[in-house]
Coordinates of C-alpha atoms in Angstrom, one line a residue:
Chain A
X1 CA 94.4 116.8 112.6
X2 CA 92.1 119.4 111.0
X3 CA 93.3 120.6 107.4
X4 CA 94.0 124.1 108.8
X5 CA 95.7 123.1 111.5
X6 CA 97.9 120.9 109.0
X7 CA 98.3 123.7 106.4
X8 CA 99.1 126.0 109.4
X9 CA 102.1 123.7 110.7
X10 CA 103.3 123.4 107.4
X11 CA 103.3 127.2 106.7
X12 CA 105.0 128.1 110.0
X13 CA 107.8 125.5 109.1
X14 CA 108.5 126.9 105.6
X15 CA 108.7 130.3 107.1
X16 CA 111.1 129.6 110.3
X17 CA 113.3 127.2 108.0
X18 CA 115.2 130.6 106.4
X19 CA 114.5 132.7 109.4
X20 CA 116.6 129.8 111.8
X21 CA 119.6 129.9 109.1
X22 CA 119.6 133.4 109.0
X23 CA 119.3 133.8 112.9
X24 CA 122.4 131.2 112.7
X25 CA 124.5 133.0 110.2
X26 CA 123.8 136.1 112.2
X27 CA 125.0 135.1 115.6
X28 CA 127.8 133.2 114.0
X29 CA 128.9 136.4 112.1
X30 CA 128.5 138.7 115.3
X31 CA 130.3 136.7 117.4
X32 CA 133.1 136.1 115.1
X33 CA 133.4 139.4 114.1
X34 CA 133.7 140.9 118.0
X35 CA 130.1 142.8 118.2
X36 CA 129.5 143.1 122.4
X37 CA 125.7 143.2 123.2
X38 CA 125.9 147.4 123.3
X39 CA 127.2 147.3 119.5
X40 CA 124.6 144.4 118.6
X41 CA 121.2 146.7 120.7
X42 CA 122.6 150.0 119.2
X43 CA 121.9 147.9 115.5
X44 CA 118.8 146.0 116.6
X45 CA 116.8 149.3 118.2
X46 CA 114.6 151.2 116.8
X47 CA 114.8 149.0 113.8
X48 CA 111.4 147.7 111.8
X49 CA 113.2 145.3 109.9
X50 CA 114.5 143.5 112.8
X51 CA 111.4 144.1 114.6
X52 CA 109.4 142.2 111.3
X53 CA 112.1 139.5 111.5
X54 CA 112.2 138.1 115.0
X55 CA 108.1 139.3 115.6
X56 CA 107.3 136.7 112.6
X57 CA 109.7 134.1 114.1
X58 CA 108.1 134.1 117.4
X59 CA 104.6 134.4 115.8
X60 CA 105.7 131.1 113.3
X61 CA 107.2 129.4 116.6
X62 CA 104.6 129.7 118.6
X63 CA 102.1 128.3 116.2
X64 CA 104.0 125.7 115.3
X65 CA 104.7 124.4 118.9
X66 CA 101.1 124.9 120.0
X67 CA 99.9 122.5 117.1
X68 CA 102.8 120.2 117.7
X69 CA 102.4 120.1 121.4
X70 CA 97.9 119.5 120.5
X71 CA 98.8 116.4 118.5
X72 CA 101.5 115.0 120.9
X73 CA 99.1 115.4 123.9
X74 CA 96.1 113.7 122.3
X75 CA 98.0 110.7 120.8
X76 CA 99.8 110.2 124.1
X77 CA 97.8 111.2 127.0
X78 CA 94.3 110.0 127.5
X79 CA 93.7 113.8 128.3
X80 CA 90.1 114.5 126.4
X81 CA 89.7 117.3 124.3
X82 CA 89.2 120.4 125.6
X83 CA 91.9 120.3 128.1
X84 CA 94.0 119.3 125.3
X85 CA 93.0 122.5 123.0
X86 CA 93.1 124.6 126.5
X87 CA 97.1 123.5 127.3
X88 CA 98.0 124.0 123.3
X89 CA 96.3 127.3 123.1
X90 CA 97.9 128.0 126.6
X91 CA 101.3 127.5 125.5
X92 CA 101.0 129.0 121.7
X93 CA 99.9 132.5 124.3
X94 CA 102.8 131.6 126.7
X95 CA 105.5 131.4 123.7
X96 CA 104.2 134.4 122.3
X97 CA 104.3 136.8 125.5
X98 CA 107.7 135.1 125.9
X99 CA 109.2 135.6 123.0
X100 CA 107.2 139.1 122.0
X101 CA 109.2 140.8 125.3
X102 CA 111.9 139.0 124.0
X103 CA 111.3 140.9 120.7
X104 CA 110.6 144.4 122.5
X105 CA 113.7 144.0 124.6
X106 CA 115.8 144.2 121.6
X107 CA 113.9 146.4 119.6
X108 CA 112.6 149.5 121.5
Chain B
X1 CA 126.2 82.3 93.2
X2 CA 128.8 79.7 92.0
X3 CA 128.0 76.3 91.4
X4 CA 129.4 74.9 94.5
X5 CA 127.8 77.3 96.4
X6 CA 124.3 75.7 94.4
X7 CA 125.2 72.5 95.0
X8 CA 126.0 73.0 99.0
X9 CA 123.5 71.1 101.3
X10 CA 121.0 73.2 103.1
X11 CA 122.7 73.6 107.2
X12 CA 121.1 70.8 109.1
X13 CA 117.6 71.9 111.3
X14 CA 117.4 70.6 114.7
X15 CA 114.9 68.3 115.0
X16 CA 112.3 70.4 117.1
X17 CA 111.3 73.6 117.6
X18 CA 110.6 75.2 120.4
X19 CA 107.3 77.8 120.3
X20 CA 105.6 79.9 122.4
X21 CA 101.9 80.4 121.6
X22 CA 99.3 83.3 122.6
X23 CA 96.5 81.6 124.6
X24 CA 93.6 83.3 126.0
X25 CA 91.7 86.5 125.6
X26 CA 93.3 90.1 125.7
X27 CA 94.6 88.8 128.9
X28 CA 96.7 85.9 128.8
X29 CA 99.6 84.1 128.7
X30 CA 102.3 82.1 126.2
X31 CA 102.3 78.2 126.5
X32 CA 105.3 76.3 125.7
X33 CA 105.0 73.5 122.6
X34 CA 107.8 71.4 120.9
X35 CA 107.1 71.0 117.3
X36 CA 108.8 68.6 114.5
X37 CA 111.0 71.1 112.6
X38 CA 110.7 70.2 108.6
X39 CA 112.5 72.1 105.9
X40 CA 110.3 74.5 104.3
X41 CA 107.9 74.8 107.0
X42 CA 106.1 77.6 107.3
X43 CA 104.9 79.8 110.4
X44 CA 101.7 78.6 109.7
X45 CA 102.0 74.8 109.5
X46 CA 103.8 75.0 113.0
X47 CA 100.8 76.5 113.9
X48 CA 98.1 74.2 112.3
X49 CA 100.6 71.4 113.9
X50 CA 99.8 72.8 117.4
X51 CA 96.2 72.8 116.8
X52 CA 96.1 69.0 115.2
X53 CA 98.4 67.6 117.6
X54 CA 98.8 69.1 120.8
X55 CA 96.4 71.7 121.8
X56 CA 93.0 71.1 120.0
X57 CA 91.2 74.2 121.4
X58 CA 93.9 76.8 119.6
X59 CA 91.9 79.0 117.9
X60 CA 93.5 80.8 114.8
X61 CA 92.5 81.9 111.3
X62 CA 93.0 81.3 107.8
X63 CA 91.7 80.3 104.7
X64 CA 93.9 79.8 101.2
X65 CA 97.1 78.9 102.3
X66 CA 98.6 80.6 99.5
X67 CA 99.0 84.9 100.3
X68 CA 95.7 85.8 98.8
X69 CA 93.1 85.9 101.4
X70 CA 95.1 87.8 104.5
X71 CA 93.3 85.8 106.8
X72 CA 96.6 84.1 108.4
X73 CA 98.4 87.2 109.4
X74 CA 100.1 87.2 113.3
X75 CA 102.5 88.8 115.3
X76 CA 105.6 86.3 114.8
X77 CA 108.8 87.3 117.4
X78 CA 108.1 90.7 117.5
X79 CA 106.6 91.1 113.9
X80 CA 103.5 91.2 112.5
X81 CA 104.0 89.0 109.6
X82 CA 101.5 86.6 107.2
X83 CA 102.2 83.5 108.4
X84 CA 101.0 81.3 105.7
X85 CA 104.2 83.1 103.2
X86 CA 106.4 83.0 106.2
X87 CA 109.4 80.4 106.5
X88 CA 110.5 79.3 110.1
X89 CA 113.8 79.2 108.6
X90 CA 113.7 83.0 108.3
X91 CA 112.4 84.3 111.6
X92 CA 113.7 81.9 114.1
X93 CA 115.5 83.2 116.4
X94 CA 118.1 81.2 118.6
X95 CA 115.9 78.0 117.6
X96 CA 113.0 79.5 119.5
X97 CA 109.8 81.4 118.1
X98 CA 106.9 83.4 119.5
X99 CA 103.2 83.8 118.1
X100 CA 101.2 86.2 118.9
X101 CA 97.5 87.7 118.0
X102 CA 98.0 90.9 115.6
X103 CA 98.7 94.5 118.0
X104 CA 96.0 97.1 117.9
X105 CA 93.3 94.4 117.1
X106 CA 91.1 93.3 120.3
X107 CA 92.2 89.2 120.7
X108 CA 89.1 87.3 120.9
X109 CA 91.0 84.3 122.0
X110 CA 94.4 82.7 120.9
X111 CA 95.6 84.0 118.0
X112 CA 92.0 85.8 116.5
X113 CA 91.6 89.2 116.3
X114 CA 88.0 90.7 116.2
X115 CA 88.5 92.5 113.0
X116 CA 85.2 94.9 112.9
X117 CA 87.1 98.2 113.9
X118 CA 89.6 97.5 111.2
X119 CA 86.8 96.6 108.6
X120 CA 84.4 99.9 109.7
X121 CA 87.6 102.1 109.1
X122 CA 87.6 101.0 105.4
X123 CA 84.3 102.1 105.4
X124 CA 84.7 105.4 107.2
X125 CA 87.6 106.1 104.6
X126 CA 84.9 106.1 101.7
X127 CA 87.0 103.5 100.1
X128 CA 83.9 102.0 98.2
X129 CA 83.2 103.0 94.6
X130 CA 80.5 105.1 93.9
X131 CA 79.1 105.8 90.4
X132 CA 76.9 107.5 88.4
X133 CA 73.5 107.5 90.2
X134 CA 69.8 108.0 88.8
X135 CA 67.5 106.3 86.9
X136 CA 69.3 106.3 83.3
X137 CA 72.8 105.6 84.9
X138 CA 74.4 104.0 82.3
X139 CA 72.4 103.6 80.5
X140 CA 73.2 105.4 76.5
X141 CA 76.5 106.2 78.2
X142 CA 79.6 105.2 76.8
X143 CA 82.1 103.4 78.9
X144 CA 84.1 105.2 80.8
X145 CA 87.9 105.6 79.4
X146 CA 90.7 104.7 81.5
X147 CA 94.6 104.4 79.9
X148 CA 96.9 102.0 81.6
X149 CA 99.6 105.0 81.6
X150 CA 97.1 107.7 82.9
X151 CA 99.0 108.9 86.2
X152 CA 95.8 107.9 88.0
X153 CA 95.6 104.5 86.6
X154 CA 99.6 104.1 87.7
X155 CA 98.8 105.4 91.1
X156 CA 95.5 103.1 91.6
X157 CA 97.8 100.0 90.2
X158 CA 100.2 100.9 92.7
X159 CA 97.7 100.8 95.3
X160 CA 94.7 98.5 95.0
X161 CA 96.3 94.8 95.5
X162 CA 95.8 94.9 99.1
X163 CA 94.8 91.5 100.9
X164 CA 93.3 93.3 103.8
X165 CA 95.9 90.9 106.0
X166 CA 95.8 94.2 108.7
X167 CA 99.4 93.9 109.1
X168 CA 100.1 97.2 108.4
X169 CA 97.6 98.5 110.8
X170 CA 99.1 96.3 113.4
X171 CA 102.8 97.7 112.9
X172 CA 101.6 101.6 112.5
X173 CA 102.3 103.3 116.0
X174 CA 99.4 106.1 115.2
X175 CA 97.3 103.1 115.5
X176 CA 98.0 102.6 118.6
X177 CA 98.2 105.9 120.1
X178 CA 94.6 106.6 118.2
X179 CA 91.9 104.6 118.3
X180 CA 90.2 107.3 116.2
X181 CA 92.8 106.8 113.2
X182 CA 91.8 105.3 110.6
X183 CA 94.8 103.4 109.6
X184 CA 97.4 102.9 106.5
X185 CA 95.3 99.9 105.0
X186 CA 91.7 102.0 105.0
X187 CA 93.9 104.7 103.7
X188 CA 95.7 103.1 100.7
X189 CA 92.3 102.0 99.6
X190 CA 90.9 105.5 99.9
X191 CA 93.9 106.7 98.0
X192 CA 93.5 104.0 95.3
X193 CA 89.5 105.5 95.3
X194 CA 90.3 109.2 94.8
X195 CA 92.7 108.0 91.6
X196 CA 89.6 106.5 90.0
X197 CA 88.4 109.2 87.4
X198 CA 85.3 106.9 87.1
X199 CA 83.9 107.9 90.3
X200 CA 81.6 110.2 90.5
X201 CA 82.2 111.4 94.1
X202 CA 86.2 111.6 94.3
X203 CA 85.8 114.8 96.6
X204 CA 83.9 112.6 98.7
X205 CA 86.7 110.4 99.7
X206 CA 88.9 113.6 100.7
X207 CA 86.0 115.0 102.9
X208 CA 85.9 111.4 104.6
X209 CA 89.8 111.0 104.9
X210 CA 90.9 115.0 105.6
X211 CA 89.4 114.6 109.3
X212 CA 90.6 114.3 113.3
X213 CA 92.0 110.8 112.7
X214 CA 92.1 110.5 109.3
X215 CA 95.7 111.0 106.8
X216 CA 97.0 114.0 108.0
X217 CA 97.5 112.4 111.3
X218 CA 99.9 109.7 109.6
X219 CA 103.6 111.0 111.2
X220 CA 105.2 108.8 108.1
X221 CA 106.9 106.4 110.2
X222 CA 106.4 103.7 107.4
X223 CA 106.1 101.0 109.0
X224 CA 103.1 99.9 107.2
X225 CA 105.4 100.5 104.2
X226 CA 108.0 98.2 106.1
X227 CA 106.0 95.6 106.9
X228 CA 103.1 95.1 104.1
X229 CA 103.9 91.2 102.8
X230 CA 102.9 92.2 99.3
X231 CA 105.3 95.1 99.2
X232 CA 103.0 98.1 98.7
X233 CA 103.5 101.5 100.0
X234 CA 100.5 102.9 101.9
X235 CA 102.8 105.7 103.2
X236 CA 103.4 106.9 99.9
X237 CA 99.3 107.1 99.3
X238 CA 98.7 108.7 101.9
X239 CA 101.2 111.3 101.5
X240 CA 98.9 111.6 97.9
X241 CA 95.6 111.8 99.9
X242 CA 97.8 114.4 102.4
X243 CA 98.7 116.9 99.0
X244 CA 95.5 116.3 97.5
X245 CA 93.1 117.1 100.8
X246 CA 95.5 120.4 101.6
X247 CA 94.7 121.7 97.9
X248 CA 91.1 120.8 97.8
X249 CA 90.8 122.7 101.5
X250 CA 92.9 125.6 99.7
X251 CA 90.3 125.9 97.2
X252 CA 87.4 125.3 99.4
X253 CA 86.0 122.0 98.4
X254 CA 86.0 120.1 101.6
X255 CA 83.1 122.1 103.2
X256 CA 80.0 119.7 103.3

């Protein structure tokens, strides 16, 4: 593993590690407290702040996967290198077009 | 323990022992052998009893006899243990024991490794001292000052009694997933390198060890740490060279 790509994972984790508790807390809270998905959009859209939170969670994610997913591959597949980097990069695109509408559908 | 307990007599052994042994090349097969079971025998006398007694051609290595050299090290019901330090009494299982060559080495034959890749790996890992160069070194220079308590010193300490046995290389799974890694013995030396302040190329062992296959590729399974006979911990030094190659790539230095 390169140093970026370690400093990279590393990064993304110590960014999603508050984002997944407060995504946890969040849907624990709306739930409990009643909110039906037309109350939770009429919060969520049009907001930047939300739009910031879940963009950089997708964005962290996807990174983080991708890497993960490039060093599981090369330790154990006998894949060679550039198919390797292909599929990781591949999937880090897929998560983010994924998760990005995912984002939008909420947001705008 | 309580003085009866002291004075209890050991539980009686059965007279033999029955053990499987490696024979062959990297394909093979286990041959059965009965060997005279003795109180305080070791993996390794079983062993030399094979070869003396019953099957002359066994080829296996060692050297001191006494945990120094690492030369004796196998893979003993499962484990890759130093054979020469290892009681029968405390790895057999249901009177019945199986040697092995060392995992992740190729076997040459029997119970020997070729050791090479293992060997170049300590060099890849610049684990090798390098001082002062040029014509004057050391010369009008005064000796370099080390402290026993310097946290450097402690860390080398804690690092540099290695035996080179390669048992930690055979029980690390990266190992065997990468032939490219370059292992928790190459890197425990490396790390015991950086933390001398007498070298004058300590950067040099980070550029040689933050690389595809090098310490940041260690997933800290520990079972180097687990297994080494002489109780270090290469997974803690290697978590050392991990926080020391990240900030030297922060600040640049590992560009060539």
């Amino acid at each position: 593993m390169s140093p970026a790509n370690f400093v990279l994972q590393r990064a993304t984790a110590l960014i999603m590690a508050p984002l997944v508790i407060a995504h946890l807390i969040l849907i624990i809270a709306a739930v409990q407290g009643g909110l039906t998905g037309e109350e939770i959009l009429a919060r969520t859209r049009g907001s930047l702040g939300w739009g910031v939170f879940y963009g950089l969670f997708v964005l962290a994610a996807a990174v983080h996967a991708g890497i993960g997913l490039q060093t599981i591959l090369r330790e154990w597949t006998n894949l060679a290198k550039q198919p390797v980097t292909i599929a990781s990069h591949g999937f880090m695109v897929l998560l983010i077009v994924l998760g990005g509408r995912a984002v939008y559908a909420v947001i705008a | 323990m309580t003085q009866q307990g002291a004075d209890r007599p050991a539980p009686p052994s059965p007279a033999m022992l029955d053990v499987e042994i490696w024979r062959g090349g990297q394909e093979g097969h286990y041959e059965d052998f009965r060997v005279p079971r003795d109180e305080n025998q070791t993996v390794l006398d079983v062993v030399t009893y094979v070869q003396r007694h019953l099957a002359p051609a066994l080829a296996y290595r060692f050297a001191c006899r006494v945990g120094m050299c690492g030369s004796c090290a196998m893979t003993v019901n499962g484990r890759p243990r130093w054979t020469c330090r290892t009681h029968v009494a405390r790895v057999i299982e249901g009177g019945r024991m199986r040697i092995a060559p060392l995992r992740n080495l190729p076997v040459i034959r029997d119970l020997v490794t070729d050791m090479s890749t293992f060997f170049d790996k300590w060099q890849a890992a610049r684990g090798r001292f390098v001082g002062t160069e040029g014509a004057d070194a050391g010369v009008g220079h005064e000796p370099a000052r080390v402290r026993p308590a310097s946290p450097e010193r402690r860390e080398a300490d804690a690092a540099i009694e290695c035996i080179n046995c390669a048992v930690c290389y055979a029980a690390c799974d990266v190992v065997s997933w990468r032939e490219d890694y370059l292992g928790p013995a190459a890197l425990n030396r490396a790390w015991a390198a950086w933390n001398d302040v007498r070298d004058d190329d300590r950067t040099g062992v980070l550029r040689a060890v933050a690389v595809a296959g090098g310490c940041l590729n260690c997933h800290t399974h520990q079972s180097c740490t687990e297994h080494c006979p002489v109780a270090l911990s290469p997974t803690h030094s290697i978590a050392g060279l991990k926080r020391a190659s990240m900030q030297a790539w922060l600040r640049g230095e590992l560009k060539s």
